Coordinates of N, CA and C and ligand atoms in Angstrom, one line a residue:
X1 N 10.1 7.0 12.0 CA 9.2 7.8 11.5 C 7.9 7.7 12.9
X2 N 7.5 8.9 13.2 CA 6.4 8.9 14.3 C 5.1 8.5 13.6
X3 N 4.2 8.1 14.4 CA 3.1 7.6 14.0 C 2.3 8.7 13.2
X4 N 2.5 10.1 13.5 CA 1.8 11.1 13.1 C 2.4 11.3 11.5
X5 N 3.8 11.0 11.4 CA 4.4 11.1 10.1 C 4.1 9.8 9.3
X6 N 3.8 8.7 9.8 CA 3.3 7.7 9.0 C 1.9 7.8 8.6
X7 N 1.0 8.3 9.3 CA -0.3 8.8 9.0 C -0.3 9.7 7.5
X8 N 0.5 10.6 7.7 CA 0.9 11.6 6.5 C 1.5 10.8 5.3
X9 N 2.4 9.9 5.5 CA 3.0 9.1 4.4 C 2.0 8.1 3.8
X10 N 0.9 7.7 4.4 CA 0.1 6.8 4.0 C -1.2 7.6 3.0
X11 N -1.2 8.8 2.9 CA -2.2 9.5 2.4 C -2.4 9.0 1.0
X12 N -1.4 8.9 0.1 CA -1.7 8.5 -1.1 C -0.6 7.2 -1.6
X13 N -1.0 6.2 -1.2 CA -0.2 5.1 -1.3 C -0.2 4.1 -2.6
X14 N 0.7 4.4 -3.4 CA 0.8 3.9 -4.6 C 1.5 2.5 -4.8
X15 N 0.6 1.4 -5.4 CA 1.3 0.1 -5.5 C 1.3 -0.2 -7.0
X16 N 2.5 -1.0 -7.3 CA 2.6 -1.4 -8.5 C 3.7 -2.4 -8.7
X17 N 3.4 -3.2 -9.7 CA 4.5 -4.2 -10.2 C 4.4 -4.0 -11.8
X18 N 5.3 -4.8 -12.6 CA 5.3 -4.6 -13.9 C 4.2 -5.1 -14.7
X19 N 3.4 -6.1 -13.9 CA 1.9 -6.4 -14.8 C 0.9 -5.5 -14.6
X20 N 1.1 -4.4 -13.8 CA 0.1 -3.5 -13.5 C 0.0 -2.3 -14.9
X21 N 1.0 -2.4 -15.4 CA 1.1 -1.1 -16.4 C 1.8 -1.6 -17.8
X22 N 1.5 -1.0 -18.8 CA 1.8 -1.3 -20.2 C 3.0 -0.2 -20.4
X23 N 3.1 0.8 -19.6 CA 4.4 1.6 -19.8 C 5.4 1.2 -19.1
X24 N 6.6 1.7 -19.3 CA 7.8 1.3 -18.4 C 7.4 1.7 -16.8
X25 N 7.7 0.8 -15.9 CA 7.3 1.0 -14.7 C 8.1 2.2 -13.9
X26 N 9.2 2.3 -14.2 CA 10.0 3.6 -13.9 C 9.3 5.0 -14.2
X27 N 8.8 5.0 -15.5 CA 8.2 6.1 -16.0 C 7.1 6.6 -15.2
X28 N 6.2 5.4 -15.0 CA 5.0 5.7 -14.4 C 5.2 6.1 -12.9
X29 N 6.2 5.5 -12.1 CA 6.5 5.9 -10.8 C 7.0 7.3 -10.8
X30 N 8.1 7.5 -11.8 CA 8.4 8.8 -11.7 C 7.4 10.0 -11.8
X31 N 6.3 9.7 -12.6 CA 5.3 10.7 -12.9 C 4.3 10.5 -11.6
X32 N 4.0 9.5 -11.1 CA 3.3 9.4 -9.8 C 3.9 10.1 -8.6
X33 N 5.2 10.0 -8.6 CA 6.0 10.8 -7.5 C 5.8 12.5 -7.7
X34 N 5.9 12.5 -9.0 CA 5.7 14.1 -9.5 C 4.3 14.6 -9.0
X35 N 3.3 13.8 -9.2 CA 1.9 14.0 -8.9 C 1.6 14.2 -7.5
X36 N 2.5 13.6 -6.5 CA 2.3 13.8 -5.2 C 2.1 12.4 -4.4
X37 N 2.2 11.4 -4.9 CA 2.1 10.1 -4.0 C 3.1 10.1 -2.9
X38 N 2.6 9.6 -1.8 CA 3.4 9.7 -0.5 C 4.1 8.7 -0.1
X39 N 4.0 7.4 -0.8 CA 4.5 6.2 -0.2 C 4.4 5.1 -1.6
X40 N 5.3 4.4 -1.7 CA 5.3 3.4 -2.9 C 5.5 1.9 -2.3
X41 N 4.9 1.0 -2.9 CA 4.9 -0.3 -2.6 C 5.1 -1.2 -3.7
X42 N 6.3 -1.9 -4.1 CA 6.6 -2.7 -5.0 C 6.0 -4.2 -4.8
X43 N 5.1 -4.4 -5.9 CA 4.1 -5.6 -5.7 C 4.1 -6.4 -7.0
X44 N 5.2 -7.3 -7.0 CA 5.5 -7.9 -8.2 C 4.7 -9.2 -8.3
X45 N 3.5 -9.2 -8.8 CA 2.5 -10.5 -8.5 C 1.7 -10.7 -9.7
X46 N 1.2 -12.0 -9.7 CA 0.4 -12.3 -10.8 C 1.0 -12.8 -12.2
X47 N 0.0 -12.9 -13.1 CA 0.5 -13.3 -14.5 C 1.7 -12.5 -15.1
X48 N 2.6 -12.9 -15.6 CA 3.9 -12.2 -16.1 C 4.6 -11.5 -15.0
X49 N 4.3 -11.9 -13.8 CA 5.4 -11.3 -12.8 C 6.8 -11.6 -13.0
X50 N 7.7 -10.7 -13.0 CA 9.2 -11.0 -13.0 C 9.7 -11.9 -11.7
X51 N 10.5 -12.5 -12.0 CA 11.3 -13.5 -11.1 C 12.8 -13.0 -11.0
X52 N 13.3 -13.6 -9.9 CA 14.9 -13.7 -9.9 C 15.4 -12.4 -10.0
X53 N 16.6 -12.4 -10.8 CA 17.4 -11.2 -11.0 C 16.6 -10.0 -11.8
X54 N 15.6 -10.3 -12.5 CA 15.0 -9.3 -13.3 C 14.0 -8.8 -12.3
X55 N 13.6 -9.2 -11.3 CA 12.5 -8.8 -10.3 C 13.4 -7.8 -9.2
X56 N 14.5 -8.3 -9.0 CA 15.3 -7.5 -8.2 C 16.0 -6.3 -8.9
X57 N 16.2 -6.3 -10.1 CA 16.7 -5.2 -10.8 C 15.5 -4.2 -10.8
X58 N 14.5 -4.6 -11.0 CA 13.3 -3.6 -11.3 C 13.1 -3.0 -9.8
X59 N 13.1 -3.8 -9.0 CA 12.9 -3.3 -7.5 C 14.0 -2.2 -7.2
X60 N 15.1 -2.6 -7.5 CA 16.5 -1.5 -7.4 C 16.2 -0.2 -8.0
X61 N 15.7 -0.3 -9.1 CA 15.4 0.8 -9.9 C 14.2 1.9 -9.4
X62 N 13.1 1.0 -8.9 CA 12.1 1.8 -8.4 C 12.6 2.4 -7.0
X63 N 13.3 1.6 -6.3 CA 13.8 2.1 -4.8 C 14.7 3.3 -5.1
X64 N 15.7 3.2 -6.0 CA 16.3 4.4 -6.1 C 15.7 5.8 -6.6
X65 N 14.6 5.4 -7.3 CA 13.7 6.7 -7.7 C 13.1 7.2 -6.4
X66 N 12.6 6.2 -5.7 CA 11.8 6.6 -4.2 C 12.9 7.5 -3.5
X67 N 13.9 6.9 -3.2 CA 14.9 7.4 -2.4 C 15.4 8.8 -2.8
X68 N 15.4 8.9 -4.1 CA 15.8 10.4 -4.7 C 14.7 11.4 -4.4
X69 N 13.6 10.9 -4.1 CA 12.5 11.9 -3.8 C 12.0 11.7 -2.5
X70 N 12.6 11.0 -1.5 CA 12.3 11.0 -0.2 C 10.8 10.3 0.0
X71 N 10.6 9.4 -0.9 CA 9.3 8.5 -0.8 C 9.7 7.0 -0.3
X72 N 9.1 6.9 0.9 CA 9.2 5.5 1.5 C 9.0 4.3 0.4
X73 N 9.8 3.3 0.4 CA 9.9 2.2 -0.4 C 9.5 0.8 0.4
X74 N 8.2 0.3 -0.1 CA 7.7 -0.8 0.6 C 7.9 -2.2 0.0
X75 N 8.2 -3.3 0.1 CA 8.2 -4.4 -0.5 C 7.0 -5.3 0.0
X76 N 6.2 -5.8 -1.2 CA 5.1 -6.5 -0.7 C 5.5 -8.2 -0.7
X77 N 5.3 -8.9 0.4 CA 5.5 -10.2 0.6 C 6.9 -10.7 0.8
X78 N 7.7 -10.1 -0.1 CA 9.0 -10.9 -0.2 C 9.9 -10.1 0.7
X79 N 10.0 -10.8 2.0 CA 10.8 -10.3 3.1 C 12.3 -10.4 2.8
X80 N 12.8 -11.3 2.1 CA 14.3 -11.6 1.9 C 14.6 -10.4 1.0
X81 N 13.7 -10.0 0.0 CA 14.0 -8.8 -1.0 C 14.0 -7.6 -0.2
X82 N 13.2 -7.3 0.6 CA 13.1 -6.2 1.4 C 14.5 -6.0 2.3
X83 N 14.8 -7.0 2.9 CA 16.0 -7.1 3.8 C 17.3 -6.8 2.9
X84 N 17.4 -7.5 1.8 CA 18.4 -7.4 0.9 C 18.6 -6.0 0.3
X85 N 17.6 -5.4 0.0 CA 17.6 -4.0 -0.4 C 17.7 -2.9 0.5
X86 N 17.5 -3.3 1.9 CA 17.4 -2.5 2.8 C 16.1 -1.4 2.6
X87 N 15.0 -2.0 2.2 CA 13.7 -1.2 1.9 C 13.3 -0.6 3.3
X88 N 12.4 0.3 2.9 CA 11.8 1.0 4.3 C 10.9 0.3 4.9
X89 N 10.2 -0.9 4.4 CA 9.2 -1.6 5.0 C 8.7 -2.7 4.1
X90 N 7.9 -3.6 4.7 CA 7.2 -4.6 4.0 C 5.7 -4.6 4.2
X91 N 5.1 -5.2 3.3 CA 3.5 -5.4 3.4 C 3.3 -6.9 3.2
X92 N 2.4 -7.3 4.1 CA 2.1 -8.9 4.2 C 0.7 -9.0 4.2
X93 N 0.2 -10.1 3.7 CA -1.2 -10.5 3.9 C -1.3 -11.7 4.9
X94 N -2.7 -12.3 4.8 CA -2.9 -13.3 5.9 C -2.1 -14.6 5.4
X95 N -1.9 -14.8 4.2 CA -1.3 -16.0 3.8 C 0.2 -16.1 4.0
X96 N 0.8 -14.8 4.3 CA 2.2 -14.9 4.3 C 2.6 -15.2 5.9
X97 N 4.1 -15.1 6.2 CA 4.4 -15.5 7.5 C 3.7 -14.7 8.5
X98 N 3.6 -15.3 9.8 CA 2.9 -14.6 11.0 C 3.5 -13.3 11.2
X99 N 2.8 -12.4 11.7 CA 3.3 -10.9 11.8 C 4.3 -10.9 12.8
X100 N 4.3 -11.5 13.7 CA 5.4 -11.5 14.7 C 6.8 -12.0 14.2
X101 N 6.7 -13.1 13.5 CA 7.9 -13.6 12.9 C 8.6 -12.6 11.9
X102 N 7.5 -11.9 11.1 CA 8.2 -10.9 10.0 C 8.8 -9.8 10.8
X103 N 8.1 -9.3 12.0 CA 8.5 -8.3 12.8 C 10.0 -8.6 13.3
X104 N 10.3 -9.8 13.7 CA 11.4 -10.2 14.1 C 12.6 -10.4 13.1
X105 N 12.1 -10.5 11.8 CA 13.1 -10.5 10.9 C 13.5 -9.1 10.2
X106 N 12.4 -8.1 10.4 CA 12.8 -6.7 9.7 C 13.1 -5.7 10.9
X107 N 13.3 -6.1 12.2 CA 13.7 -5.1 13.1 C 12.5 -3.8 13.0
X108 N 13.0 -2.6 12.8 CA 12.0 -1.4 13.0 C 11.7 -1.0 11.5
X109 N 11.8 -1.7 10.6 CA 11.3 -1.3 9.3 C 9.8 -1.2 9.4
X110 N 9.4 -0.5 8.4 CA 7.6 -0.4 8.5 C 7.0 -1.8 8.2
X111 N 6.0 -2.2 9.0 CA 5.2 -3.4 8.5 C 3.9 -3.1 8.5
X112 N 3.4 -3.4 7.2 CA 1.8 -3.3 7.0 C 1.2 -4.5 6.9
X113 N 0.0 -4.7 7.3 CA -0.5 -6.1 7.3 C -2.1 -6.0 6.6
X114 N -2.4 -6.7 5.6 CA -3.7 -6.6 5.2 C -4.6 -7.5 6.1
X115 N -5.8 -7.0 6.5 CA -6.7 -7.7 7.3 C -8.2 -7.4 6.9
X116 N -9.0 -8.5 7.2 CA -10.4 -8.6 6.8 C -11.3 -8.7 7.7
X117 N -11.0 -8.9 9.0 CA -12.0 -9.0 10.1 C -11.4 -8.1 11.3
X118 N -12.3 -7.9 12.1 CA -11.7 -7.3 13.5 C -10.7 -7.9 14.4
X119 N -11.0 -9.6 14.3 CA -9.9 -10.3 14.9 C -8.6 -10.4 14.3
X120 N -8.5 -10.4 12.7 CA -7.3 -10.3 12.3 C -6.6 -8.8 12.5
X121 N -7.5 -7.8 12.8 CA -6.9 -6.5 12.9 C -6.1 -6.6 14.2
X122 N -6.9 -7.0 15.3 CA -6.3 -7.0 16.6 C -5.1 -7.8 16.6
X123 N -5.2 -8.9 16.1 CA -3.9 -9.9 16.2 C -2.7 -9.2 15.5
X124 N -2.9 -8.7 14.4 CA -1.7 -8.0 13.7 C -1.1 -6.8 14.5
X125 N -2.2 -6.0 15.2 CA -1.7 -4.8 15.8 C -1.0 -5.4 17.1
X126 N -1.4 -6.5 17.9 CA -0.7 -7.0 18.9 C 0.7 -7.6 18.5
X127 N 0.7 -8.2 17.4 CA 1.9 -8.7 16.9 C 3.0 -7.7 16.3
X128 N 2.7 -6.4 16.3 CA 3.6 -5.5 15.8 C 3.5 -4.8 14.5
X129 N 2.2 -4.8 13.9 CA 2.0 -4.2 12.7 C 2.1 -2.7 13.0
X130 N 2.5 -1.9 12.0 CA 2.7 -0.4 12.0 C 1.4 0.2 11.5
X131 N 0.7 -0.5 10.4 CA -0.4 0.1 9.9 C -1.2 -1.1 9.2
X132 N -2.4 -0.9 9.0 CA -3.3 -1.9 8.5 C -4.0 -1.6 7.1
X133 N -3.9 -2.5 6.1 CA -4.6 -2.5 4.9 C -5.9 -3.1 4.9
X134 N -6.9 -2.3 4.6 CA -8.5 -3.0 4.7 C -8.9 -2.7 3.5
X135 N -9.6 -4.0 2.8 CA -10.3 -4.0 1.7 C -10.7 -5.6 1.3
X136 N -11.1 -5.6 0.0 CA -11.4 -4.6 -0.9 C -12.6 -3.6 -0.4
X137 N -12.3 -2.3 -0.5 CA -13.4 -1.5 -0.4 C -14.5 -1.4 -1.4
X138 N -13.9 -1.4 -2.7 CA -14.8 -1.3 -3.9 C -14.4 -2.5 -4.6
X139 N -15.2 -2.8 -5.7 CA -14.7 -4.0 -6.6 C -13.4 -3.6 -7.3
X140 N -12.8 -4.7 -7.5 CA -11.3 -4.5 -8.1 C -11.2 -5.6 -9.0
X141 N -10.5 -5.2 -10.0 CA -10.1 -6.2 -11.1 C -8.8 -6.7 -11.0
X142 N -8.0 -6.1 -10.1 CA -6.7 -6.3 -10.0 C -6.2 -7.5 -9.1
X143 N -6.9 -7.8 -8.2 CA -6.4 -9.1 -7.4 C -7.5 -10.1 -7.6
X144 N -7.1 -11.4 -8.2 CA -8.0 -12.2 -8.6 C -8.6 -13.0 -7.5
X145 N -7.7 -13.1 -6.3 CA -8.2 -13.8 -5.2 C -8.5 -12.8 -4.2
X146 N -9.1 -11.8 -4.6 CA -9.5 -10.6 -3.5 C -10.9 -11.2 -2.7
X147 N -10.9 -10.9 -1.6 CA -12.1 -11.1 -0.6 C -13.3 -10.4 -1.0
X148 N -14.5 -10.7 -0.5 CA -15.6 -9.8 -0.8 C -15.4 -8.5 -0.6
X149 N -16.0 -7.6 -1.3 CA -16.2 -6.3 -1.3 C -16.9 -5.9 0.0
X150 N -16.3 -4.9 0.9 CA -16.8 -4.9 2.2 C -17.1 -3.3 2.3
X151 N -17.0 -2.5 1.4 CA -17.2 -1.1 1.6 C -16.4 -0.4 2.6
X152 N -16.6 0.5 3.4 CA -16.0 1.0 4.3 C -16.3 0.5 5.8
X153 N -17.0 -0.6 5.8 CA -17.6 -1.0 7.0 C -16.6 -1.3 8.2
X154 N -15.5 -2.0 7.7 CA -14.4 -2.6 8.6 C -13.7 -1.3 9.1
X155 N -13.5 -0.3 8.2 CA -12.7 0.7 8.5 C -13.7 1.7 9.7
X156 N -14.9 1.6 9.5 CA -15.7 2.3 10.7 C -15.6 1.5 11.9
X157 N -15.7 0.3 11.6 CA -15.8 -0.8 12.8 C -14.6 -0.5 13.7
X158 N -13.5 -0.6 13.1 CA -12.2 -0.5 14.0 C -12.1 0.8 14.6
X159 N -12.5 2.0 14.1 CA -12.4 3.2 14.6 C -13.3 3.3 15.7
X160 N -14.7 2.8 15.7 CA -15.6 2.8 16.7 C -15.1 1.7 17.8
X161 N -14.3 0.9 17.7 CA -13.7 0.2 18.7 C -12.5 0.9 19.5
X162 N -12.2 1.9 18.9 CA -11.2 2.9 19.3 C -9.6 2.4 19.0
X163 N -9.7 1.7 17.9 CA -8.2 1.2 17.4 C -7.8 2.6 16.7
X164 N -6.7 3.0 17.2 CA -6.3 4.4 16.3 C -4.9 4.0 15.4
X165 N -4.8 2.6 15.2 CA -3.5 2.4 14.2 C -3.8 3.0 13.0
X166 N -2.7 3.5 12.2 CA -2.9 4.0 10.8 C -3.5 3.0 9.8
X167 N -4.4 3.6 9.1 CA -5.2 2.5 8.3 C -5.1 3.2 7.0
X168 N -5.1 2.1 5.8 CA -5.4 2.6 4.5 C -6.4 1.6 4.0
X169 N -7.4 2.3 3.1 CA -8.4 1.4 2.3 C -7.7 1.0 1.1
X170 N -8.1 -0.1 0.5 CA -7.6 -0.7 -0.8 C -8.7 -1.4 -1.6
X171 N -8.7 -1.1 -2.8 CA -9.4 -1.9 -3.7 C -10.5 -1.1 -4.4
X172 N -10.3 -0.8 -5.9 CA -11.1 -0.1 -6.4 C -11.3 1.5 -6.3
X173 N -10.3 2.0 -5.7 CA -10.3 3.3 -5.2 C -9.7 4.4 -6.3
X174 N -10.4 5.4 -6.5 CA -9.9 6.5 -7.6 C -10.3 7.9 -6.8
X175 N -9.9 8.8 -7.4 CA -10.2 10.2 -6.9 C -11.5 10.5 -6.5
X176 N -12.4 9.9 -7.3 CA -14.0 10.1 -7.1 C -14.6 9.3 -5.8
X177 N -13.8 8.4 -5.4 CA -14.3 7.7 -4.1 C -13.4 7.6 -3.0
X178 N -12.3 8.4 -3.1 CA -11.2 8.3 -2.1 C -11.7 9.0 -0.9
X179 N -12.4 10.2 -1.1 CA -13.0 10.9 0.2 C -13.6 10.1 1.0
X180 N -14.6 9.4 0.6 CA -15.5 8.5 1.4 C -14.6 7.6 2.3
X181 N -13.5 7.1 1.7 CA -12.7 6.2 2.5 C -11.9 6.8 3.7
X182 N -11.6 7.9 3.5 CA -10.9 8.9 4.3 C -12.0 9.3 5.5
X183 N -13.2 9.6 5.0 CA -14.3 10.2 5.8 C -14.6 9.1 6.9
X184 N -14.4 7.8 6.3 CA -15.0 6.6 7.3 C -13.7 6.4 8.4
X185 N -12.6 7.0 8.2 CA -11.7 6.8 9.3 C -10.4 6.4 8.7
X186 N -10.1 6.1 7.5 CA -8.9 5.6 7.0 C -7.7 7.0 7.0
X187 N -6.5 6.6 7.0 CA -5.6 8.0 7.1 C -5.3 8.1 5.5
X188 N -5.7 7.3 4.8 CA -5.1 7.3 3.2 C -5.7 6.2 2.4
X189 N -5.3 6.2 1.1 CA -5.9 5.2 0.2 C -4.7 4.6 -0.5
X190 N -4.8 3.2 -0.9 CA -3.9 2.6 -1.7 C -4.5 2.1 -3.0
X191 N -3.7 2.6 -4.1 CA -4.3 2.3 -5.4 C -3.5 1.7 -6.2
X192 N -3.8 1.0 -7.0 CA -2.9 0.3 -8.1 C -3.5 0.9 -9.5
X193 N -4.5 0.4 -10.1 CA -5.1 0.9 -11.2 C -5.3 2.3 -11.5
X194 N -5.8 3.0 -10.6 CA -6.2 4.4 -10.6 C -4.9 5.1 -11.0
X195 N -3.7 4.9 -10.7 CA -2.5 5.5 -11.1 C -1.8 4.8 -12.3
X196 N -1.8 3.4 -12.1 CA -0.8 2.7 -13.1 C -1.5 2.5 -14.2
X197 N -2.7 2.8 -14.6 CA -3.4 2.6 -15.9 C -3.8 4.0 -16.3
X198 N -3.6 5.0 -15.6 CA -4.3 6.4 -16.0 C -3.4 7.1 -17.1
X199 N -4.1 7.6 -17.9 CA -3.5 8.4 -19.1 C -2.2 9.1 -18.7
X200 N -2.7 9.8 -17.4 CA -1.5 10.7 -16.8 C -1.6 10.1 -15.5
X201 N -0.5 9.4 -15.2 CA -0.2 9.0 -13.6 C 0.0 10.3 -12.9
X202 N 0.6 11.2 -13.4 CA 0.7 12.5 -12.5 C -0.5 13.2 -12.1
X203 N -1.5 13.4 -13.2 CA -2.7 14.1 -12.9 C -3.5 13.1 -11.8
X204 N -3.4 11.8 -12.1 CA -4.1 10.9 -11.1 C -3.8 10.9 -9.8
X205 N -2.1 11.2 -9.5 CA -1.8 11.0 -8.2 C -2.3 12.5 -7.6
X206 N -2.2 13.5 -8.5 CA -2.6 14.8 -7.8 C -4.0 14.9 -7.4
X207 N -4.9 14.2 -8.3 CA -6.4 14.4 -7.9 C -6.5 13.5 -6.6
X208 N -5.8 12.3 -6.6 CA -6.1 11.7 -5.4 C -5.8 12.3 -4.1
X209 N -4.5 12.8 -4.1 CA -4.0 13.7 -2.9 C -4.9 14.8 -2.8
X210 N -5.5 15.4 -3.7 CA -6.4 16.7 -3.4 C -7.8 15.9 -2.6
X211 N -8.2 14.7 -3.2 CA -9.5 14.2 -2.6 C -9.0 13.6 -1.2
X212 N -7.9 13.1 -1.0 CA -7.9 12.7 0.4 C -7.7 14.1 1.3
X213 N -6.8 15.0 0.9 CA -6.7 16.1 1.7 C -7.9 16.9 2.1
X214 N -8.6 17.0 1.0 CA -10.0 17.8 1.4 C -10.9 17.0 2.5
X215 N -10.6 15.6 2.5 CA -11.3 15.2 3.4 C -10.7 15.1 5.1
X216 N -9.5 15.2 4.9 CA -8.6 15.4 6.0 C -9.0 16.7 6.8
X217 N -9.2 17.6 5.9 CA -9.3 19.0 6.3 C -10.8 19.1 7.0
X218 N -11.8 18.3 6.3 CA -13.2 18.3 6.9 C -13.1 17.5 8.3
X219 N -12.3 16.7 8.3 CA -12.4 15.6 9.4 C -12.0 16.0 10.7
Ligands
TZP1 N1 -5.8 -6.1 -2.1 C1 -7.1 -5.9 -2.1 S1 -7.8 -5.2 -3.4 C2 -6.1 -5.2 -4.2 C3 -5.3 -5.7 -3.3 C4 -3.8 -5.8 -3.5 C5 -6.1 -4.6 -5.5 C6 -6.1 -3.3 -5.4 O1 -6.1 -2.7 -6.9 P1 -6.8 -1.6 -7.5 O2 -6.5 -1.6 -9.0 O3 -6.4 -0.5 -6.9 O4 -8.2 -1.9 -7.2
MG2 MG1 0.8 -11.4 0.5

């Protein structure tokens, strides 16, 4: 994937694991894809997260759905699972293995890294990240150990510094505030709740795509 293709793929980045929805995860993902999500991350974390074969089975089901629709399938944290499934990429945080080590393990799969400071961003880029996740932009109830809310300040700062790596904002984002995140310099938005808990995941994804696209056109 070229960097331009990656920027487009990051526009509406849906993240979900079984704890994030009361509906069957496969059904939510199917609707989200129909609504226009551009990339998906399997993030099986938190209370009641599946483990072992149950986790792998869900991952395989979600991956199949992504493959059938040409949507990149990314695995959060679990490098072994990503390699075993031949996922399209992995997303890691600062508590995970160092970026250069993960890069060595996954070859040319996509590598996303969550960062919270300019220093972390520079290191991630130097060590081989393909894109950065920045947040929490807005308050989130989803990640219990989330860092302080930072608005769009770090996104703006990295762009001011001339860093052109693809960036997604994360944390409390929905169709009503997604435009602000893109206007600040992000290529797209990552969401969990806005789609996974929506009455209509399809409509939620459509609205997010429209919000992101209208800013891209302005920008
Ligand atoms: N990292 C920073 S905030 C967050 C993660 C994984 C949770 C985002 O979830 P939501 O429901 O879109 O606020
Ligand atoms: Mg992690």
